[in-house]
């Protein structure tokens, strides 16, 4: 929880699973320059804060030093933030939840592991943001939900151009389907590609992500 100037005034000291967290370094830290803070106070989504559900702002995937220092894992994260208002409706602070992106990776890796067990050994799962930047890449032949490994030359570094890769363009348009005559965007080898975008759920409009297998 930060005040209206962006400085931390309160924080949890244990994870969702009950593990103790040393959040001491966050005390008094200034987050006023972060997009999630500025977007939440402004009440509108910005470039990095791509989705708005009421007053709840959900950020794009990004590198977070806070996740790295607190969880000991890699620093990929999402932030979910919302204004805190008093009885008069005035903003008196901003609540922010920094979410380790590993929980998404574990879900996808679990599905890729099942695919491998079913004999689909060459399957690959890819998730991109709206710019085509790859934030998740899991291959069936090395999927391990308990120990998801990232390829630093791909995750956060590689971009897939929608103009050159039709399945991603369809996914960004929230379409779903498959292409029997596509190519692997990394190897240019012939491939069967399934795709879909993220659809609405209740009042949440969904993130502008592309899901490719």
Tab-separated table of C-alpha atoms in Angstrom:
chain	number	residue	atom	x	y	z
A	1	UNK	CA	0.000	0.000	0.000
A	2	UNK	CA	1.431	3.386	-1.031
A	3	UNK	CA	0.262	6.881	-0.162
A	4	UNK	CA	-0.687	9.539	-2.691
A	5	UNK	CA	2.973	10.441	-3.206
A	6	UNK	CA	3.832	6.841	-4.129
A	7	UNK	CA	5.702	5.959	-0.918
A	8	UNK	CA	5.131	2.557	0.715
A	9	UNK	CA	3.195	2.811	3.997
A	10	UNK	CA	2.180	-0.831	4.534
A	11	UNK	CA	2.985	-4.278	3.119
A	12	UNK	CA	2.475	-7.973	3.797
A	13	UNK	CA	5.242	-10.049	5.357
A	14	UNK	CA	4.219	-13.476	4.131
A	15	UNK	CA	3.389	-14.988	0.766
A	16	UNK	CA	0.058	-16.449	-0.340
A	17	UNK	CA	1.373	-19.864	0.715
A	18	UNK	CA	2.345	-18.638	4.183
A	19	UNK	CA	6.078	-18.332	3.539
A	20	UNK	CA	7.753	-15.520	5.455
A	21	UNK	CA	8.893	-12.562	3.335
A	22	UNK	CA	11.471	-9.979	4.302
A	23	UNK	CA	9.829	-6.848	2.939
A	24	UNK	CA	11.964	-4.497	5.042
A	25	UNK	CA	13.774	-3.070	1.977
A	26	UNK	CA	10.418	-1.861	0.626
A	27	UNK	CA	9.639	0.370	3.608
A	28	UNK	CA	9.310	3.948	2.424
A	29	UNK	CA	10.277	3.078	-1.152
A	30	UNK	CA	9.032	5.561	-3.746
A	31	UNK	CA	6.910	4.052	-6.554
A	32	UNK	CA	5.587	7.365	-7.876
A	33	UNK	CA	7.430	6.887	-11.162
A	34	UNK	CA	5.898	3.483	-11.870
A	35	UNK	CA	3.275	3.277	-14.612
A	36	UNK	CA	0.902	1.258	-12.419
A	37	UNK	CA	0.883	4.079	-9.839
A	38	UNK	CA	0.400	6.859	-12.370
A	39	UNK	CA	-2.301	4.939	-14.261
A	40	UNK	CA	-4.214	4.079	-11.090
A	41	UNK	CA	-4.170	7.659	-9.796
A	42	UNK	CA	-5.134	8.996	-13.219
A	43	UNK	CA	-7.958	6.459	-13.462
A	44	UNK	CA	-7.098	5.393	-17.013
A	45	UNK	CA	-4.918	2.745	-18.649
A	46	UNK	CA	-1.542	3.822	-20.028
A	47	UNK	CA	0.811	2.124	-22.481
A	48	UNK	CA	2.171	-0.329	-19.924
A	49	UNK	CA	-1.085	-0.611	-17.979
A	50	UNK	CA	-3.084	-2.169	-20.744
A	51	UNK	CA	-6.320	-3.261	-19.094
A	52	UNK	CA	-8.794	-1.480	-16.865
A	53	UNK	CA	-11.565	-3.247	-14.918
A	54	UNK	CA	-13.476	-0.520	-13.143
A	55	UNK	CA	-10.662	1.142	-11.219
A	56	UNK	CA	-8.436	-1.943	-11.223
A	57	UNK	CA	-5.358	-1.613	-13.446
A	58	UNK	CA	-3.544	-4.744	-14.657
A	59	UNK	CA	-0.087	-4.158	-16.085
A	60	UNK	CA	1.763	-5.808	-18.889
A	61	UNK	CA	4.359	-8.459	-18.052
A	62	UNK	CA	7.585	-6.794	-16.945
A	63	UNK	CA	10.803	-7.349	-15.032
A	64	UNK	CA	10.378	-6.632	-11.306
A	65	UNK	CA	13.292	-6.277	-8.928
A	66	UNK	CA	10.785	-6.606	-6.069
A	67	UNK	CA	9.769	-10.104	-7.164
A	68	UNK	CA	13.406	-11.061	-7.629
A	69	UNK	CA	14.416	-9.901	-4.155
A	70	UNK	CA	11.378	-11.232	-2.292
A	71	UNK	CA	10.773	-14.590	-3.945
A	72	UNK	CA	14.280	-15.499	-4.975
A	73	UNK	CA	12.923	-16.413	-8.421
A	74	UNK	CA	13.369	-14.643	-11.729
A	75	UNK	CA	11.867	-11.203	-11.840
A	76	UNK	CA	8.975	-11.515	-14.325
A	77	UNK	CA	5.783	-10.113	-12.848
A	78	UNK	CA	2.365	-8.571	-13.325
A	79	UNK	CA	0.985	-5.800	-11.149
A	80	UNK	CA	-2.653	-5.386	-10.158
A	81	UNK	CA	-3.469	-2.041	-8.568
A	82	UNK	CA	-6.456	-0.022	-7.432
A	83	UNK	CA	-7.051	3.332	-5.707
A	84	UNK	CA	-7.982	3.418	-2.023
A	85	UNK	CA	-10.636	6.027	-1.277
A	86	UNK	CA	-11.972	7.604	1.908
A	87	UNK	CA	-15.645	8.041	2.776
A	88	UNK	CA	-15.773	11.171	0.587
A	89	UNK	CA	-14.442	9.294	-2.430
A	90	UNK	CA	-11.056	11.000	-2.363
A	91	UNK	CA	-7.992	8.911	-3.235
A	92	UNK	CA	-5.861	8.443	-0.121
A	93	UNK	CA	-3.532	5.774	-1.464
A	94	UNK	CA	-2.988	2.990	-3.970
A	95	UNK	CA	-3.081	-0.737	-3.283
A	96	UNK	CA	-0.782	-2.806	-5.484
A	97	UNK	CA	-0.316	-6.559	-5.720
A	98	UNK	CA	2.896	-7.648	-7.442
A	99	UNK	CA	2.283	-11.100	-8.908
A	100	UNK	CA	5.110	-13.493	-9.763
A	101	UNK	CA	4.556	-14.483	-13.422
A	102	UNK	CA	5.823	-17.981	-12.625
A	103	UNK	CA	2.280	-19.076	-11.763
A	104	UNK	CA	1.323	-18.611	-15.447
A	105	UNK	CA	4.433	-20.441	-16.582
A	106	UNK	CA	3.649	-23.385	-14.304
A	107	UNK	CA	0.132	-23.738	-15.747
A	108	UNK	CA	1.450	-23.764	-19.322
A	109	UNK	CA	4.357	-26.075	-18.478
A	110	UNK	CA	1.916	-28.533	-16.911
A	111	UNK	CA	-0.084	-28.667	-20.146
A	112	UNK	CA	3.083	-29.087	-22.222
A	113	UNK	CA	4.163	-31.945	-19.946
A	114	UNK	CA	0.824	-33.660	-20.577
A	115	UNK	CA	1.287	-33.117	-24.322
A	116	UNK	CA	4.682	-34.784	-24.169
A	117	UNK	CA	3.243	-37.741	-22.254
A	118	UNK	CA	0.601	-38.063	-24.981
A	119	UNK	CA	3.320	-38.280	-27.629
A	120	UNK	CA	3.215	-34.692	-28.884
A	121	UNK	CA	6.926	-34.199	-28.301
A	122	UNK	CA	7.539	-31.256	-30.647
A	123	UNK	CA	4.855	-28.927	-29.236
A	124	UNK	CA	5.811	-25.418	-28.142
A	125	UNK	CA	3.684	-22.885	-26.244
A	126	UNK	CA	4.240	-19.158	-26.740
A	127	UNK	CA	2.613	-16.152	-25.054
A	128	UNK	CA	3.229	-12.623	-26.312
A	129	UNK	CA	2.057	-9.177	-25.316
A	130	UNK	CA	0.398	-6.801	-27.780
A	131	UNK	CA	3.762	-5.725	-29.202
A	132	UNK	CA	4.604	-9.334	-30.096
A	133	UNK	CA	7.273	-9.571	-27.382
A	134	UNK	CA	7.550	-13.155	-26.154
A	135	UNK	CA	7.074	-13.461	-22.390
A	136	UNK	CA	6.527	-17.193	-22.188
A	137	UNK	CA	8.032	-20.007	-24.219
A	138	UNK	CA	7.745	-23.644	-23.095
A	139	UNK	CA	8.663	-26.701	-25.153
A	140	UNK	CA	7.031	-30.071	-24.529
A	141	UNK	CA	10.333	-31.913	-24.659
A	142	UNK	CA	11.690	-30.109	-21.597
A	143	UNK	CA	8.548	-28.959	-19.755
A	144	UNK	CA	8.810	-29.168	-15.981
A	145	UNK	CA	6.077	-27.391	-13.977
A	146	UNK	CA	8.194	-27.663	-10.823
A	147	UNK	CA	11.213	-26.003	-12.405
A	148	UNK	CA	10.297	-23.826	-15.364
A	149	UNK	CA	13.408	-22.707	-17.224
A	150	UNK	CA	13.458	-19.545	-19.300
A	151	UNK	CA	15.575	-18.984	-22.372
A	152	UNK	CA	16.973	-15.458	-21.838
A	153	UNK	CA	17.609	-15.118	-25.555
A	154	UNK	CA	13.855	-15.466	-26.178
A	155	UNK	CA	11.828	-14.357	-23.126
A	156	UNK	CA	11.565	-10.580	-23.064
A	157	UNK	CA	13.926	-10.328	-26.046
A	158	UNK	CA	12.320	-11.896	-29.124
A	159	UNK	CA	9.453	-10.260	-30.970
A	160	UNK	CA	7.074	-11.897	-33.417
A	161	UNK	CA	5.761	-9.539	-36.075
A	162	UNK	CA	2.004	-9.919	-36.594
A	163	UNK	CA	2.389	-8.843	-40.235
A	164	UNK	CA	4.682	-11.802	-40.820
A	165	UNK	CA	2.946	-14.348	-38.597
A	166	UNK	CA	-0.777	-14.591	-39.312
A	167	UNK	CA	-1.723	-16.814	-36.335
A	168	UNK	CA	-0.526	-14.165	-33.893
A	169	UNK	CA	-2.466	-11.452	-35.716
A	170	UNK	CA	-5.586	-13.604	-35.374
A	171	UNK	CA	-4.897	-14.183	-31.668
A	172	UNK	CA	-4.475	-10.445	-31.077
A	173	UNK	CA	-7.891	-9.943	-32.663
A	174	UNK	CA	-9.248	-12.396	-30.038
A	175	UNK	CA	-9.882	-15.034	-32.685
A	176	UNK	CA	-9.154	-18.708	-32.209
A	177	UNK	CA	-8.376	-21.480	-34.640
A	178	UNK	CA	-5.500	-23.248	-36.324
A	179	UNK	CA	-3.318	-23.005	-39.407
A	180	UNK	CA	-2.230	-26.239	-41.095
A	181	UNK	CA	0.273	-24.481	-43.335
A	182	UNK	CA	2.088	-22.190	-40.909
A	183	UNK	CA	5.731	-22.107	-39.867
A	184	UNK	CA	7.444	-22.064	-36.506
A	185	UNK	CA	8.221	-18.346	-35.906
A	186	UNK	CA	11.598	-19.244	-34.379
A	187	UNK	CA	12.871	-21.890	-36.819
A	188	UNK	CA	10.810	-21.165	-39.974
A	189	UNK	CA	10.115	-24.895	-40.205
A	190	UNK	CA	6.689	-26.080	-41.358
A	191	UNK	CA	4.276	-26.389	-38.445
A	192	UNK	CA	0.646	-26.800	-37.468
A	193	UNK	CA	-0.196	-23.770	-35.312
A	194	UNK	CA	-3.129	-23.287	-32.950
A	195	UNK	CA	-3.901	-19.790	-31.695
A	196	UNK	CA	-6.288	-17.826	-29.489
A	197	UNK	CA	-6.530	-14.503	-27.700
A	198	UNK	CA	-7.652	-13.869	-24.142
A	199	UNK	CA	-11.403	-13.359	-23.902
A	200	UNK	CA	-13.493	-11.422	-21.440
A	201	UNK	CA	-14.253	-12.914	-18.027
A	202	UNK	CA	-17.053	-11.271	-16.042
A	203	UNK	CA	-16.130	-7.533	-16.097
A	204	UNK	CA	-12.463	-8.109	-16.946
A	205	UNK	CA	-11.864	-7.347	-20.648
A	206	UNK	CA	-8.877	-9.668	-20.854
A	207	UNK	CA	-5.256	-8.873	-21.542
A	208	UNK	CA	-4.067	-8.131	-25.114
A	209	UNK	CA	-1.982	-11.302	-25.229
A	210	UNK	CA	-1.486	-13.832	-27.977
A	211	UNK	CA	-1.439	-17.565	-27.183
A	212	UNK	CA	0.263	-19.773	-29.741
A	213	UNK	CA	0.898	-23.563	-29.782
